[in-house]
Short mmCIF file of N, CA and C in Angstrom, two decimals:
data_model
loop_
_atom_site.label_atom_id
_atom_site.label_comp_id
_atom_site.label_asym_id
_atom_site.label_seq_id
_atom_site.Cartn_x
_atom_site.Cartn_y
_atom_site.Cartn_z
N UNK A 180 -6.49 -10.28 -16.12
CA UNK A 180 -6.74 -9.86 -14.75
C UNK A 180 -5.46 -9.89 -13.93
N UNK A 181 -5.43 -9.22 -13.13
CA UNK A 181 -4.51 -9.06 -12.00
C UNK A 181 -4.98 -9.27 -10.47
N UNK A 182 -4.25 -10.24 -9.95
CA UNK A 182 -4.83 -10.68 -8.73
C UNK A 182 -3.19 -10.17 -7.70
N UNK A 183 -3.69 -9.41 -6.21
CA UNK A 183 -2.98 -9.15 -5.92
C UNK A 183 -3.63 -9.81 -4.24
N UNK A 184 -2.16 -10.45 -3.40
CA UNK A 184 -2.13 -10.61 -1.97
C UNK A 184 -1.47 -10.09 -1.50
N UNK A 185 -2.20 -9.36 -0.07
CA UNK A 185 -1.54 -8.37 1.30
C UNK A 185 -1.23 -10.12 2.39
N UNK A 186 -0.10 -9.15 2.94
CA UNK A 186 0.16 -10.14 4.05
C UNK A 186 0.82 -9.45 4.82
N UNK A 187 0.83 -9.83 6.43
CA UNK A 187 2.11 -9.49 7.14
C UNK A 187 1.44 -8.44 8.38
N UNK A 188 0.20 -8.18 8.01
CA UNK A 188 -0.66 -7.65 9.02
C UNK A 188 -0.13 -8.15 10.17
N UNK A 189 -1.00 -7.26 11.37
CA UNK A 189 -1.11 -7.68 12.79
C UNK A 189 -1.61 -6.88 13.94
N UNK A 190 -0.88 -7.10 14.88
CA UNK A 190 -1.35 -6.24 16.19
C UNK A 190 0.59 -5.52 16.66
N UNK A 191 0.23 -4.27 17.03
CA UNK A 191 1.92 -4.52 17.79
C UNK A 191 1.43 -2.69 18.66
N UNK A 192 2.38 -2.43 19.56
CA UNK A 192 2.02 -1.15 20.75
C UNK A 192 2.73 -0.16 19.98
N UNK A 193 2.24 0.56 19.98
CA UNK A 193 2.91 2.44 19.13
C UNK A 193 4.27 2.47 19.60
N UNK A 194 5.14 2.78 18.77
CA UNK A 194 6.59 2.50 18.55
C UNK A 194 6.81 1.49 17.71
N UNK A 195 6.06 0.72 17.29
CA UNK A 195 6.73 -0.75 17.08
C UNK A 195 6.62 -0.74 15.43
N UNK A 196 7.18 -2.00 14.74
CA UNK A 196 7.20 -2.03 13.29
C UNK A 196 6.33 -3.15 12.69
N UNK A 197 6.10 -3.14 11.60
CA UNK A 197 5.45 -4.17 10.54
C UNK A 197 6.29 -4.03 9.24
N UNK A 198 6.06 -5.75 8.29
CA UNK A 198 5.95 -5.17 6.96
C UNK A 198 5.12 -5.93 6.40
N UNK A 199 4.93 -5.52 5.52
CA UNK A 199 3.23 -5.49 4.75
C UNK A 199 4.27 -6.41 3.43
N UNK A 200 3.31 -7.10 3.08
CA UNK A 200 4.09 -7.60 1.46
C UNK A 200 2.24 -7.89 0.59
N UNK A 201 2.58 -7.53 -0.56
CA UNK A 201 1.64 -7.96 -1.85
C UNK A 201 2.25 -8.51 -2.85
N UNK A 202 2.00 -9.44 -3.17
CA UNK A 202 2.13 -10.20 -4.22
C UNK A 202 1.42 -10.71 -5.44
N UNK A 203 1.92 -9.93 -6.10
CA UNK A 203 1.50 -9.82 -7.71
C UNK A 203 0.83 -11.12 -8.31
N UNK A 204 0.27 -11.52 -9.42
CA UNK A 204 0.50 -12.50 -9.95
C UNK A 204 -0.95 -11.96 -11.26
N UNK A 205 -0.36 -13.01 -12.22
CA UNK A 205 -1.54 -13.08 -13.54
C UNK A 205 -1.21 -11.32 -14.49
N UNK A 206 -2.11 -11.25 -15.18
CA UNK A 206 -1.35 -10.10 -16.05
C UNK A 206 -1.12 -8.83 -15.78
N UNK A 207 0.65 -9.12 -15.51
CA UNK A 207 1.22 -8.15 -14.34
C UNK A 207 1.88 -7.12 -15.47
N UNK A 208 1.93 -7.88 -16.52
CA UNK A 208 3.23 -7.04 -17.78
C UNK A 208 2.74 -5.59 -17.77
N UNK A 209 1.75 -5.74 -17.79
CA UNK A 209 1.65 -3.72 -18.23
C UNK A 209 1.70 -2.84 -16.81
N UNK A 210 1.46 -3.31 -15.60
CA UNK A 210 1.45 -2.82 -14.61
C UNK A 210 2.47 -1.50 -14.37
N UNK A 211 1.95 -0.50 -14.09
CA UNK A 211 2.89 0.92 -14.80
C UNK A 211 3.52 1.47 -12.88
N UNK A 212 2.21 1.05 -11.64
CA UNK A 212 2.29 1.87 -10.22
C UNK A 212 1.40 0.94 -10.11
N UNK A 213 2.23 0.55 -8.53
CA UNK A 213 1.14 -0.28 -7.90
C UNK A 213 1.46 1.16 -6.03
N UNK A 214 0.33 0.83 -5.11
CA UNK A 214 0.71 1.44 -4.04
C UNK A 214 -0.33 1.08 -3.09
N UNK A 215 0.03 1.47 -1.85
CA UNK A 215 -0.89 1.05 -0.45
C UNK A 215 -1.91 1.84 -0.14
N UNK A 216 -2.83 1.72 0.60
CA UNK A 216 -3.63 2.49 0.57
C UNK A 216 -4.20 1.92 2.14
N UNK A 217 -4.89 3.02 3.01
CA UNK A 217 -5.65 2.45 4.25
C UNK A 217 -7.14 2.89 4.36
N UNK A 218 -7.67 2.31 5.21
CA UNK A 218 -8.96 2.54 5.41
C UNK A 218 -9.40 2.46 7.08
N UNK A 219 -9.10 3.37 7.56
CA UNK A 219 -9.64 3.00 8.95
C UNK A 219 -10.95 3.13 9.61
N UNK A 220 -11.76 3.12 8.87
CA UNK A 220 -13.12 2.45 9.44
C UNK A 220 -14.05 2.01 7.88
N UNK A 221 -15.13 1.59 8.09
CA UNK A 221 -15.94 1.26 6.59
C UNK A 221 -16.80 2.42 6.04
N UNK A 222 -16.84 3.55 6.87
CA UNK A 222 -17.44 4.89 6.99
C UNK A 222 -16.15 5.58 6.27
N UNK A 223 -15.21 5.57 6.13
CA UNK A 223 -14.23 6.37 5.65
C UNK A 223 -13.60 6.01 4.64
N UNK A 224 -13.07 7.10 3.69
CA UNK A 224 -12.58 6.78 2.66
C UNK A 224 -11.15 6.28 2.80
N UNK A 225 -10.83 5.43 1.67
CA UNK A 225 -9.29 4.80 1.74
C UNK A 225 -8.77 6.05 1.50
N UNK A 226 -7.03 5.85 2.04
CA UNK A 226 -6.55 6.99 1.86
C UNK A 226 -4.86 6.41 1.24
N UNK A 227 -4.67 7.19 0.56
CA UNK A 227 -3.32 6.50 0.35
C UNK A 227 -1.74 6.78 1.09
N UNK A 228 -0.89 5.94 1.02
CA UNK A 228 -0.30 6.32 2.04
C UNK A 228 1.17 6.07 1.10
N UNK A 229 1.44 5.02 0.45
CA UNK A 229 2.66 5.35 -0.50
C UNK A 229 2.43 4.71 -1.62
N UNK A 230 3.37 4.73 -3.01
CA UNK A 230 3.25 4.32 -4.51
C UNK A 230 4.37 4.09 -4.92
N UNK A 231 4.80 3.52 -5.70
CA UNK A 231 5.90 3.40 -6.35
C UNK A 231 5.70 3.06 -7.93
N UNK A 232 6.60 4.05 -8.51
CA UNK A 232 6.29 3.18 -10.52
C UNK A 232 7.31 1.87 -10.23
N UNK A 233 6.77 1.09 -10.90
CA UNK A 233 7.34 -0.25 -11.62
C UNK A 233 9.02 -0.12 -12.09
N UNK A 234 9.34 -0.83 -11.19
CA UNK A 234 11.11 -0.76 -11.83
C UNK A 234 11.79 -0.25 -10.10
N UNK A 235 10.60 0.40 -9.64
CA UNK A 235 11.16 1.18 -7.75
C UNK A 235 12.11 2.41 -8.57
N UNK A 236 11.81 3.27 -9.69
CA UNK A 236 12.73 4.38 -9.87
C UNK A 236 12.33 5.87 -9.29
N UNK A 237 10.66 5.79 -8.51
CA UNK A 237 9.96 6.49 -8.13
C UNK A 237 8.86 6.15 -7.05
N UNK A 238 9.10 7.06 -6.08
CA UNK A 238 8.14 6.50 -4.97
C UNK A 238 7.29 7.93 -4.24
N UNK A 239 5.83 7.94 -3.97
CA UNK A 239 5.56 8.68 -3.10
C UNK A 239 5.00 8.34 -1.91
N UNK A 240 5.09 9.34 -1.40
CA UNK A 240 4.07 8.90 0.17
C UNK A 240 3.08 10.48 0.46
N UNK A 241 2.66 9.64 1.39
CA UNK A 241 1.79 10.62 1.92
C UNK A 241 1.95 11.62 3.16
N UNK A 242 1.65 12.61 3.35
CA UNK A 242 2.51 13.50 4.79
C UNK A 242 2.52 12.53 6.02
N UNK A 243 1.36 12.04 6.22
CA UNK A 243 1.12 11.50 7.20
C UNK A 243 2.14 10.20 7.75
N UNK A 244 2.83 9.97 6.49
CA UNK A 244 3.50 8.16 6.91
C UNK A 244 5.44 8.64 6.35
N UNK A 245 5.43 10.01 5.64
CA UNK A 245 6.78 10.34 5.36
C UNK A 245 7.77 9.90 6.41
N UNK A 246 8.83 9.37 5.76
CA UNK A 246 9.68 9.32 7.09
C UNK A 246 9.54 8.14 7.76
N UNK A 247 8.21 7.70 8.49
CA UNK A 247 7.91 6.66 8.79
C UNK A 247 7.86 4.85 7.88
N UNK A 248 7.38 5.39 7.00
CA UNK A 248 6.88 4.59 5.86
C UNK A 248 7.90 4.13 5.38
N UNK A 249 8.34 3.04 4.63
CA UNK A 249 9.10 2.89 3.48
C UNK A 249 8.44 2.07 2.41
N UNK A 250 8.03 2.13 0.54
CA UNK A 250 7.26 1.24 -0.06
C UNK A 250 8.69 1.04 -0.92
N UNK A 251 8.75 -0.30 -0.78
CA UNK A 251 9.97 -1.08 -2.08
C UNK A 251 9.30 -2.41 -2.53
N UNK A 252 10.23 -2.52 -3.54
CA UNK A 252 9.82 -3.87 -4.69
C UNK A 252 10.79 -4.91 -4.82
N UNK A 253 10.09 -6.18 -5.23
CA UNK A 253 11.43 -6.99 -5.58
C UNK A 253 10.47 -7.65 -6.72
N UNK A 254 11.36 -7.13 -7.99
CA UNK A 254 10.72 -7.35 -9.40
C UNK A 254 10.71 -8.59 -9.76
N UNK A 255 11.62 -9.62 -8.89
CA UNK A 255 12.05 -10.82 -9.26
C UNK A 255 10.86 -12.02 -8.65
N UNK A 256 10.55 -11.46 -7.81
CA UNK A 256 9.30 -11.81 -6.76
C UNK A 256 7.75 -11.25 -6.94
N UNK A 257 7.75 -10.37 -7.95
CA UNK A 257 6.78 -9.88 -8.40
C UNK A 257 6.03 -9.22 -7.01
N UNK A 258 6.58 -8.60 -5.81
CA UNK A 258 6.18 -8.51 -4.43
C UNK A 258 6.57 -6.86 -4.32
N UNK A 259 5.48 -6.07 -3.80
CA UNK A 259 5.99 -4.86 -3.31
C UNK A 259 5.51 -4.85 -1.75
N UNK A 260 6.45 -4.31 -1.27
CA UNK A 260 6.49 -4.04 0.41
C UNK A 260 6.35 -2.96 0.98
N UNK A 261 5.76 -2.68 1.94
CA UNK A 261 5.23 -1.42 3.00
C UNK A 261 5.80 -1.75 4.07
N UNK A 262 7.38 -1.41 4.48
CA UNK A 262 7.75 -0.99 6.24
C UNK A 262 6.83 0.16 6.82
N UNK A 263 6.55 -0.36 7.65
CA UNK A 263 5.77 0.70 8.82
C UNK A 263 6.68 0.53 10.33
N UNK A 264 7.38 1.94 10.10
CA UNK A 264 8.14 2.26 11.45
C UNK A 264 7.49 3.16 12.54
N UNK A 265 8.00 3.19 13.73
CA UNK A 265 7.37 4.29 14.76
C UNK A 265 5.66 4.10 14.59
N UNK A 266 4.94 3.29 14.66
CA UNK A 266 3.65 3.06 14.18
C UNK A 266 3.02 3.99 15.31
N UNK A 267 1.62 4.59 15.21
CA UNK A 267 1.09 5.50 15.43
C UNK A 267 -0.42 4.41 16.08
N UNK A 268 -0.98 5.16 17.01
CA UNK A 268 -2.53 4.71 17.37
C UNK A 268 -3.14 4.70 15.87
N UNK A 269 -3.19 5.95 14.99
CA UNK A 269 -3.81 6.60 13.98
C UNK A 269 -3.57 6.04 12.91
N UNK A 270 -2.66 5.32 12.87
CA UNK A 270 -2.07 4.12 11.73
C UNK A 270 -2.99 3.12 11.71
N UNK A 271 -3.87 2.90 12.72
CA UNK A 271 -4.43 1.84 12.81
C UNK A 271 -5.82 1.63 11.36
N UNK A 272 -5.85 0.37 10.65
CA UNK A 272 -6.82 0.20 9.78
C UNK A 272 -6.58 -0.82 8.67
N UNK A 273 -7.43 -0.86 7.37
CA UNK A 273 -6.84 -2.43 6.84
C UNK A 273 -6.19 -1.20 5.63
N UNK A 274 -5.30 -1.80 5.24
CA UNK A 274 -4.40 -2.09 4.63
C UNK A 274 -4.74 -2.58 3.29
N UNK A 275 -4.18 -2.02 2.14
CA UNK A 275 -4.67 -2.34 0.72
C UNK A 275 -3.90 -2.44 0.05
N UNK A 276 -3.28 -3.11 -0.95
CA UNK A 276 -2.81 -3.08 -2.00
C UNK A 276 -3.60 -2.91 -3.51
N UNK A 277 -2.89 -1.95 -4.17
CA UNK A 277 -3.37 -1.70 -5.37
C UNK A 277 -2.70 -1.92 -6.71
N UNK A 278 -3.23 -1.77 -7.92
CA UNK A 278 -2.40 -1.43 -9.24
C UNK A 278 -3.26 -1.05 -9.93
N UNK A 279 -2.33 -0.19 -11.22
CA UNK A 279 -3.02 0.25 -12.44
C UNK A 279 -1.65 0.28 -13.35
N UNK A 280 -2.07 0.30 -14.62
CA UNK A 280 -1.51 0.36 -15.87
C UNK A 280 -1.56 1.26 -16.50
N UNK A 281 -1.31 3.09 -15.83
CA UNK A 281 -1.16 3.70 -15.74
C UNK A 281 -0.81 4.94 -15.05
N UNK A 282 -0.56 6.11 -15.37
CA UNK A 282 0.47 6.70 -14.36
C UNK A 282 -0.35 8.36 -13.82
N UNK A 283 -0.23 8.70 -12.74
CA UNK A 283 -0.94 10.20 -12.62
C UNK A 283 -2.25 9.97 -11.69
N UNK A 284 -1.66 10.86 -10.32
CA UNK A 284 -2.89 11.40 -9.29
C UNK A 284 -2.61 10.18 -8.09
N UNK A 285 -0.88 9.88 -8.27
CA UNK A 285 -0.66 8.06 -7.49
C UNK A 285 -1.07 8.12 -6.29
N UNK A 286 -1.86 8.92 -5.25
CA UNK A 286 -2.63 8.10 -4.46
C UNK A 286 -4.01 8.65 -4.38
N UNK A 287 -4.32 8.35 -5.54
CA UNK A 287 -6.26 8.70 -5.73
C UNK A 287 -6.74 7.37 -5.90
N UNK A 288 -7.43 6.59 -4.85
CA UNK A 288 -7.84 5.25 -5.10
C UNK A 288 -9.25 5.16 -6.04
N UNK A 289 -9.39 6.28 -6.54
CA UNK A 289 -9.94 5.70 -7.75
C UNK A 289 -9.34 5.95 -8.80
N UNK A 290 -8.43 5.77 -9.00
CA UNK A 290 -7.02 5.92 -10.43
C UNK A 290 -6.95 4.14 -10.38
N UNK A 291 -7.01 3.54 -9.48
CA UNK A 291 -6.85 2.33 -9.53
C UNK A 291 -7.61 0.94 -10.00
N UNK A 292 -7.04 0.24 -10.76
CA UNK A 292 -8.11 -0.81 -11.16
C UNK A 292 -8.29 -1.94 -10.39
N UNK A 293 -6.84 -2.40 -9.87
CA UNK A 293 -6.80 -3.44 -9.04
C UNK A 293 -6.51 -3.74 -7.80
N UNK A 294 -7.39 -4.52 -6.79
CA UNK A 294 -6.95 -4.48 -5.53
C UNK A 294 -6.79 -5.35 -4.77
N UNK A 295 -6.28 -5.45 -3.64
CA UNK A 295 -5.48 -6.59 -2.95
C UNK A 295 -7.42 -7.14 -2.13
N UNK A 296 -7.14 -7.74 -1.02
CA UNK A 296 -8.34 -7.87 0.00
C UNK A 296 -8.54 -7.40 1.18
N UNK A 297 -6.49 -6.68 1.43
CA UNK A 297 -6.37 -5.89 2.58
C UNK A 297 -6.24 -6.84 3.71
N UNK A 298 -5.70 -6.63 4.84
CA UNK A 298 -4.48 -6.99 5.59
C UNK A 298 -5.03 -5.76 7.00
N UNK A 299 -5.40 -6.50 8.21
CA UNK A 299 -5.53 -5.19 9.20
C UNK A 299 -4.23 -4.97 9.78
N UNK A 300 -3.79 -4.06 10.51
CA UNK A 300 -3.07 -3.67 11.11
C UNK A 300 -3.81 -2.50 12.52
N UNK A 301 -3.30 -2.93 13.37
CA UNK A 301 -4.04 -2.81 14.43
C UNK A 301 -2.66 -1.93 15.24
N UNK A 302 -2.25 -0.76 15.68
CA UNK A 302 -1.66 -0.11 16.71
C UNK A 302 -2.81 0.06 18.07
N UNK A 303 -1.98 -0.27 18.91
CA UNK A 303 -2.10 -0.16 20.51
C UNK A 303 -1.41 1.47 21.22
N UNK A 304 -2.31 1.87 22.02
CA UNK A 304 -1.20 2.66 22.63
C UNK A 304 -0.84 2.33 24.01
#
């Protein structure tokens, strides 16, 4: 199993920044893409917002957070991170961390096996 923790949530006014951290742990070896994912209400589907393969040699995002977004890793820490810059009202929702042990369709949250418990993040305008 793979157990993953979000942290770093909060509250902050449109303009402002966060970073999100997940932290890996238990059987991480095959882990191929882990990536973020949001959900802003319980009526709506998660949506993904960036991915990265294992190693940080590849990353995507989503239109909506390009530019804004940044997802990086520190392999040594077993921890991948979500900067959220220029944050948006529309940004607002919880926050997910994911993985799978395999590769293809990286932000279809059902490609994914494993998931964090999620982390809100709350923009103000």
């Amino acid at each position: 199993q793979v157990q993953l923790v979000e942290s770093g949530g909060g509250s902050v006014q449109a303009g402002g920044s966060l970073t999100l951290s997940c932290a890996a742990s238990g059987e991480i070896g095959d882990i191929s893409y882990m990536a973020w994912f949001r959900q802003a209400a319980l009526e709506r589907e998660r949506e993904g917002v960036a991915g990265i393969l294992n190693g940080g040699h590849a990353t995507h995002y989503s239109a909506s957070v390009k530019a804004r977004f940044t997802i990086s890793q520190d392999n040594a820490k077993n921890t991948v991170y979500l900067q959220l810059n220029s944050l948006k009202p529309e940004d607002t929702g919880v926050y997910y961390c994911a993985a799978r042990k395999d590769f293809g369709d990286v932000l279809n949250p059902v490609k994914y096996s494993y998931w964090g418990q999620g982390t809100q993040v709350t923009v103000s305008s």
